[in-house]
PDB file of C-alpha atoms in Angstrom:
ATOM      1  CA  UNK I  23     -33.202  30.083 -54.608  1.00 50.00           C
ATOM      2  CA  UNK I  24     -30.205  32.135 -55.061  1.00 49.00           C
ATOM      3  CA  UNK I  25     -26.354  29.742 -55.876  1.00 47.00           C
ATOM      4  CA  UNK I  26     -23.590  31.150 -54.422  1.00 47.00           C
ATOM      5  CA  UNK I  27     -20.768  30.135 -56.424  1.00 49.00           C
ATOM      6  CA  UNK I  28     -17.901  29.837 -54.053  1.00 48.00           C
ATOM      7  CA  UNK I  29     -14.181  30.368 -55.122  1.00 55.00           C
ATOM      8  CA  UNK I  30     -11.235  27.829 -54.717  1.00 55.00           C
ATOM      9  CA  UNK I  31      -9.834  30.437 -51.613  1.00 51.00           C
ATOM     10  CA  UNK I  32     -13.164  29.925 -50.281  1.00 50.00           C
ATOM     11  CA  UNK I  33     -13.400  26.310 -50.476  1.00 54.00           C
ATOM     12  CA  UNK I  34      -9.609  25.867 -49.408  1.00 49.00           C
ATOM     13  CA  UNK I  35     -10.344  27.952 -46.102  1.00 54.00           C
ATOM     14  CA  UNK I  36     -13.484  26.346 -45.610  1.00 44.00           C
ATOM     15  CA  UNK I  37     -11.599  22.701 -45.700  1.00 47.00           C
ATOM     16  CA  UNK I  38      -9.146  23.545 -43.631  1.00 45.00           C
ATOM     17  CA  UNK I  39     -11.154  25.095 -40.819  1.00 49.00           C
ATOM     18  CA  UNK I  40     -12.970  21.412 -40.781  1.00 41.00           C
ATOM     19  CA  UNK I  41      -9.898  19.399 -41.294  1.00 47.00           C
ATOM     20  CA  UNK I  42      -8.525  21.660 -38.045  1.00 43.00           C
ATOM     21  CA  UNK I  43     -11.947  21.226 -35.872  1.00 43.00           C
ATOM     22  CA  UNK I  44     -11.806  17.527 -36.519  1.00 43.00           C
ATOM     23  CA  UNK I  45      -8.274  17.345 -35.230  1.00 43.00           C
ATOM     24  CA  UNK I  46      -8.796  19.219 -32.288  1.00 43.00           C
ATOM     25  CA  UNK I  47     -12.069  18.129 -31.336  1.00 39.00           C
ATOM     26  CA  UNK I  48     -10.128  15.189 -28.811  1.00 46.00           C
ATOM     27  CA  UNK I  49      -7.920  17.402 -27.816  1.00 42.00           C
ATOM     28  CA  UNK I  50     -10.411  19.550 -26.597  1.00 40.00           C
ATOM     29  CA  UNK I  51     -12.463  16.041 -24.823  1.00 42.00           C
ATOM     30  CA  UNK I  52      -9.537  15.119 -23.424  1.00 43.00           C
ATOM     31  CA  UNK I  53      -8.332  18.314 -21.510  1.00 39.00           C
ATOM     32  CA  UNK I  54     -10.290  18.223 -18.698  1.00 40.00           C
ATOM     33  CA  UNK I  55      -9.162  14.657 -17.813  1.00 38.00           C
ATOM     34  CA  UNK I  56      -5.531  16.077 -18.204  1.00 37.00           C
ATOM     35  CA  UNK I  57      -5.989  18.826 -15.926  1.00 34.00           C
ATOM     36  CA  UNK I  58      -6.382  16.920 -12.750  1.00 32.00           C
ATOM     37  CA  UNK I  59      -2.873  15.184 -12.019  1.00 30.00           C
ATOM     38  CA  UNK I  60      -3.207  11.461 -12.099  1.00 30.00           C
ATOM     39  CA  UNK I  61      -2.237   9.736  -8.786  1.00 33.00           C
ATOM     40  CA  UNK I  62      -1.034   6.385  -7.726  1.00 45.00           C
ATOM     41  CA  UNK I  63      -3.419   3.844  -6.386  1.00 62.00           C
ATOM     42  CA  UNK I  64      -4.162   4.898  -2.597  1.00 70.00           C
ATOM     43  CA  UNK I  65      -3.877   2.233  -0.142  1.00 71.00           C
ATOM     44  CA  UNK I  66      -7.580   1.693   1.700  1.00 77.00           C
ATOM     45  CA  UNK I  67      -7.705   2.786   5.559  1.00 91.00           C
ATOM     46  CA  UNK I  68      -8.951  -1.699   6.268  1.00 96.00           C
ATOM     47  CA  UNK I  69      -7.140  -4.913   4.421  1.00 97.00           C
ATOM     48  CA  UNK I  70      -8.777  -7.958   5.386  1.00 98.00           C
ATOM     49  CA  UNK I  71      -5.131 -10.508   5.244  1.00 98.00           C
ATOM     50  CA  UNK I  72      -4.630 -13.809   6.356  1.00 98.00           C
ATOM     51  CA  UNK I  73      -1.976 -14.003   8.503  1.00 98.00           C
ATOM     52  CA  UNK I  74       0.016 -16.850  10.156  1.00 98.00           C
ATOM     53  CA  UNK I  75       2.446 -17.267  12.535  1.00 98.00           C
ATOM     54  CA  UNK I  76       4.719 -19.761  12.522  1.00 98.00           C
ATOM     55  CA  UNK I  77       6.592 -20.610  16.101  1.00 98.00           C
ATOM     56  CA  UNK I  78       9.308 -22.920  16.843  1.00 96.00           C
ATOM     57  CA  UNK I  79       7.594 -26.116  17.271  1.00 96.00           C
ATOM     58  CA  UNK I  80       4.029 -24.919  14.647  1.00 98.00           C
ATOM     59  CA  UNK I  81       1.589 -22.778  14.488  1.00 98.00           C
ATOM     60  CA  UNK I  82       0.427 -20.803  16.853  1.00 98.00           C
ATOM     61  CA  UNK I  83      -2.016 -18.486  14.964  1.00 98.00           C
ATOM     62  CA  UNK I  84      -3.269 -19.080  11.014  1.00 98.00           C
ATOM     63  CA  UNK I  85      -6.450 -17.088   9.928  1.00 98.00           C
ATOM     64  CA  UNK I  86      -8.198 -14.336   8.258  1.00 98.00           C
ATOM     65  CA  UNK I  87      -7.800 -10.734   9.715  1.00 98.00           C
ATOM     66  CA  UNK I  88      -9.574  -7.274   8.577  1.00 98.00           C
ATOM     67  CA  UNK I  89      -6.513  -4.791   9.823  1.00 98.00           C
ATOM     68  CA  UNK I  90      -7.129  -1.561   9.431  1.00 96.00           C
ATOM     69  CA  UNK I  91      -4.763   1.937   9.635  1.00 96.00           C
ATOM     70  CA  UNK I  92      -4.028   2.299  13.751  1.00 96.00           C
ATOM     71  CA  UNK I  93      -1.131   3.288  16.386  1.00 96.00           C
ATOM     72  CA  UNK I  94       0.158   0.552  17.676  1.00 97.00           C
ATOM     73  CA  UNK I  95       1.050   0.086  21.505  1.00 97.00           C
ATOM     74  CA  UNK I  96       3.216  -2.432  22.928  1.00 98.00           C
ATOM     75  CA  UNK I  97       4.323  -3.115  26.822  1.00 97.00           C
ATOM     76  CA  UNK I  98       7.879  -2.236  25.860  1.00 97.00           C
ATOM     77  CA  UNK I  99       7.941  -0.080  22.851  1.00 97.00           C
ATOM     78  CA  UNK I 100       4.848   2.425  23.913  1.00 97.00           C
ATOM     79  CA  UNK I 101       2.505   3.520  21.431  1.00 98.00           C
ATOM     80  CA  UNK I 102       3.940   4.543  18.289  1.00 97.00           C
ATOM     81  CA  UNK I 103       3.164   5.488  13.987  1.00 96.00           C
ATOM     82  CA  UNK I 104       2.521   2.296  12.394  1.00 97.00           C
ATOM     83  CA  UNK I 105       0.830   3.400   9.323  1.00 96.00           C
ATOM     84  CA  UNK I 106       3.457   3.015   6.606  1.00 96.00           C
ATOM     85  CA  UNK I 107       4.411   6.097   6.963  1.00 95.00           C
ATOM     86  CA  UNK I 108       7.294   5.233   9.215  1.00 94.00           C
ATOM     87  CA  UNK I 109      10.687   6.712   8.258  1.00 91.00           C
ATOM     88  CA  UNK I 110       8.707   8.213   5.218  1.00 93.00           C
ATOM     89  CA  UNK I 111       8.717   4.424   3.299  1.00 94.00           C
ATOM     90  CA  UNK I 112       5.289   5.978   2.307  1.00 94.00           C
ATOM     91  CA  UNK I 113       3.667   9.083   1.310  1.00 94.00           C
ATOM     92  CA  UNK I 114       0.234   7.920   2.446  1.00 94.00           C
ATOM     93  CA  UNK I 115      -0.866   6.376   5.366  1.00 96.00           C
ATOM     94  CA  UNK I 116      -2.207   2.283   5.255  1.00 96.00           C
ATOM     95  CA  UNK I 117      -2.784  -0.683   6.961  1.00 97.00           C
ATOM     96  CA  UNK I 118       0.745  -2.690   7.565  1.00 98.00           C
ATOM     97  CA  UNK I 119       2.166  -5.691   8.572  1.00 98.00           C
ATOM     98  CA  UNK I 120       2.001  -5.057  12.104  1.00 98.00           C
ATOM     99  CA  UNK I 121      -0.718  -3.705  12.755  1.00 98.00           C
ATOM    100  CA  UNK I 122      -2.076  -6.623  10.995  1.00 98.00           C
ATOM    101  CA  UNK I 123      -0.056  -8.615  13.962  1.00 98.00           C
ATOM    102  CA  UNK I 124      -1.586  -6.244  16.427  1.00 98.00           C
ATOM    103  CA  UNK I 125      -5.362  -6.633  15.179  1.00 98.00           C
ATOM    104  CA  UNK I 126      -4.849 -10.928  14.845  1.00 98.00           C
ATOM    105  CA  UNK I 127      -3.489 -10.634  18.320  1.00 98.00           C
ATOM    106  CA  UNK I 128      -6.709  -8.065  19.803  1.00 98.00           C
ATOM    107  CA  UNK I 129      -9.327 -10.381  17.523  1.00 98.00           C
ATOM    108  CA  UNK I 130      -7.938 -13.422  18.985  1.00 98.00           C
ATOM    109  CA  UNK I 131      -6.703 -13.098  22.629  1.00 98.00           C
ATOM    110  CA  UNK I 132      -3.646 -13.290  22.633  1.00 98.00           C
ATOM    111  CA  UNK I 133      -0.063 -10.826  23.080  1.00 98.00           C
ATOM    112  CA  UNK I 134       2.846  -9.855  21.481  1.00 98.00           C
ATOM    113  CA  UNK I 135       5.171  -7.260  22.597  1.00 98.00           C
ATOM    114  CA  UNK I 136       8.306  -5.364  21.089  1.00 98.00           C
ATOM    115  CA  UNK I 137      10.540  -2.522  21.716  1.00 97.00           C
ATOM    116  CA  UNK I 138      10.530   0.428  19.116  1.00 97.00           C
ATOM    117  CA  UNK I 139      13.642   1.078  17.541  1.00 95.00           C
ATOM    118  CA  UNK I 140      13.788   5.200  17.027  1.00 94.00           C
ATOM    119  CA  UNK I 141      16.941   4.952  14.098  1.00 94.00           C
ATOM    120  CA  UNK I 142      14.182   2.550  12.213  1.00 93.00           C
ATOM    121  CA  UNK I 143      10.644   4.554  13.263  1.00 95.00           C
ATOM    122  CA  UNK I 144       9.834   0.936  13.464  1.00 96.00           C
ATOM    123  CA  UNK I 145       9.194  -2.126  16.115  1.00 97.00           C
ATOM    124  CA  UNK I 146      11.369  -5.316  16.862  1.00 97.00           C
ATOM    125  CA  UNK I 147       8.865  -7.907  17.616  1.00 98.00           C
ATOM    126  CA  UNK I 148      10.066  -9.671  19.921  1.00 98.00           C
ATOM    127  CA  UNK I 149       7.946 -12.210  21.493  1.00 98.00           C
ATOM    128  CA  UNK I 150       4.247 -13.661  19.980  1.00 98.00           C
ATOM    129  CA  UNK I 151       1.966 -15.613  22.108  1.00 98.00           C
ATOM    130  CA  UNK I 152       4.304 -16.347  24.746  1.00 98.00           C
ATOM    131  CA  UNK I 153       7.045 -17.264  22.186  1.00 98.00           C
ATOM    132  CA  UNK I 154      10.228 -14.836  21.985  1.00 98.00           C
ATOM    133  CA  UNK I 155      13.235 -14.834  20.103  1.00 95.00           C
ATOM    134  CA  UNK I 156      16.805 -15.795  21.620  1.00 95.00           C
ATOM    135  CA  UNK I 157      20.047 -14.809  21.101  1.00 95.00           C
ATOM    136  CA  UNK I 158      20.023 -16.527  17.663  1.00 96.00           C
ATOM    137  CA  UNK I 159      16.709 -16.632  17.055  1.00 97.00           C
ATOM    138  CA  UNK I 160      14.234 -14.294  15.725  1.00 97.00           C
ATOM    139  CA  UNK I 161      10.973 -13.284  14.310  1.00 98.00           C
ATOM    140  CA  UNK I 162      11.310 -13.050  10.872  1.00 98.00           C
ATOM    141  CA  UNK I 163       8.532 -11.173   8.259  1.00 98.00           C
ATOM    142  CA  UNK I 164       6.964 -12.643   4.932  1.00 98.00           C
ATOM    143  CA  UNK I 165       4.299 -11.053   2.721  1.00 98.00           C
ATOM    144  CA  UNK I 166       3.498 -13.244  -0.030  1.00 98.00           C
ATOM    145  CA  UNK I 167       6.282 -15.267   0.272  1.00 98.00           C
ATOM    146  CA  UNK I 168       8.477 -12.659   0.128  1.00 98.00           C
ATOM    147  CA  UNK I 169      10.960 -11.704   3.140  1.00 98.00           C
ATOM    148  CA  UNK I 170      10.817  -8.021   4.172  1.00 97.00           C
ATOM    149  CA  UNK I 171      13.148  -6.022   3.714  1.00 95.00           C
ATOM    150  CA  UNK I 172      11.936  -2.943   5.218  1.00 96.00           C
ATOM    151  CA  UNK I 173       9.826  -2.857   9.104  1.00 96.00           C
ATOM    152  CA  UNK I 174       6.224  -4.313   9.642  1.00 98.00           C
ATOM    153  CA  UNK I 175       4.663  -0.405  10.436  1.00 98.00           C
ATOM    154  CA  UNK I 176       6.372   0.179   6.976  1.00 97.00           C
ATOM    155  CA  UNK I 177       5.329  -1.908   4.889  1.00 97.00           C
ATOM    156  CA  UNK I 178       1.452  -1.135   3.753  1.00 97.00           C
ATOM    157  CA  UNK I 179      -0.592  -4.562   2.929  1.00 97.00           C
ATOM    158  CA  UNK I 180      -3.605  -5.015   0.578  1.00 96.00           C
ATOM    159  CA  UNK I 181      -6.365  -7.241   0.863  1.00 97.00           C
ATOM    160  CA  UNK I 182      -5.987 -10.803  -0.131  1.00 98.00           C
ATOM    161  CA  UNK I 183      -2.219 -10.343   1.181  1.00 98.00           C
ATOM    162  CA  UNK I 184      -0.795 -13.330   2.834  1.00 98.00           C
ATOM    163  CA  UNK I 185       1.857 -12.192   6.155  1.00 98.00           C
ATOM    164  CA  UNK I 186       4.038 -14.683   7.544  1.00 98.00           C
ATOM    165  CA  UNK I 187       5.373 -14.232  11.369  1.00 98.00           C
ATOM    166  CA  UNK I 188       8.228 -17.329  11.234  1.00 98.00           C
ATOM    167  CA  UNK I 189      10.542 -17.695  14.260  1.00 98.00           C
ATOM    168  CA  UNK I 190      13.879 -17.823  12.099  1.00 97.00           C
ATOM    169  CA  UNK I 191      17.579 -18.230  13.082  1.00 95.00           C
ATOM    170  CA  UNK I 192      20.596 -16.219  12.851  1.00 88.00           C
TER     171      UNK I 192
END
């Protein structure tokens, strides 16, 4: 067998080219992953919620509801975006608040109307199973216990969320 002696030049170049294919070797794994632009978690088209409302004198409605991304259409506000999309609180469209309010009500026979409010893209819910607000009285919107701060079409719920219709005061 014929030894090839090789020379420290040899052996340094030889390292190096190793030490360098080592280091890149993840790099080179990894950069297909990088090349598609990571996203934000997109809200599913259904949430299945449990929503309860909560009237002046108890509860009229308390109960599970699959909700799902929809128009909504009301007597006096027409049909209209609810999506989360809604004065662009959203880049995506998704199931919200209420048209979680609007598939409890359609599930469960019974209404709820309100008027749509064009400087808000959004609806003022007005009245729930016969029950409507008054001049200091209104129906307020909770989502885990939190009060909303932002319209029911934009604010996009996830399943297992908990929403709250309350009839609150002034």
């Amino acid at each position: 067998m014929h030894d090839v002696k090789r020379t420290g030049t040899h052996r340094m170049r030889w390292m190096l080219s190793l030490i360098f294919a080592f280091l890149m070797l993840p790099a080179l794994v990894a950069a297909p992953a990088q090349a598609t632009p990571s996203r934000s978690p997109k809200i599913p088209p259904v949430a299945v919620v449990w929503v309860q409302i909560e009237g002046a004198d108890g509860t009229l409605f308390s109960g599970r509801v699959v909700t799902r991304t929809h128009d909504v259409t009301t007597e006096s506000g027409g049909t209209r975006t609810c999506d989360g999309t809604n004065y662009d609180a959203n880049p995506t469209p998704g199931p919200t608040v209420t048209g979680a309010l609007d598939d409890a009500a359609s599930a469960n026979g019974f209404t709820w109307d309100g008027t749509h409010w064009a400087q808000f893209d959004d609806f003022f819910i007005e009245t729930i199973k016969g029950e409507s607000g008054s001049s200091n009285t209104y129906w307020s919107l909770w989502v885990n216990g939190e009060y909303l701060q932002v319209g029911g079409c934009q604010y996009q719920v996830r399943t297992g969320d908990t929403i709250l219709f309350k009839m609150d005061s002034f």
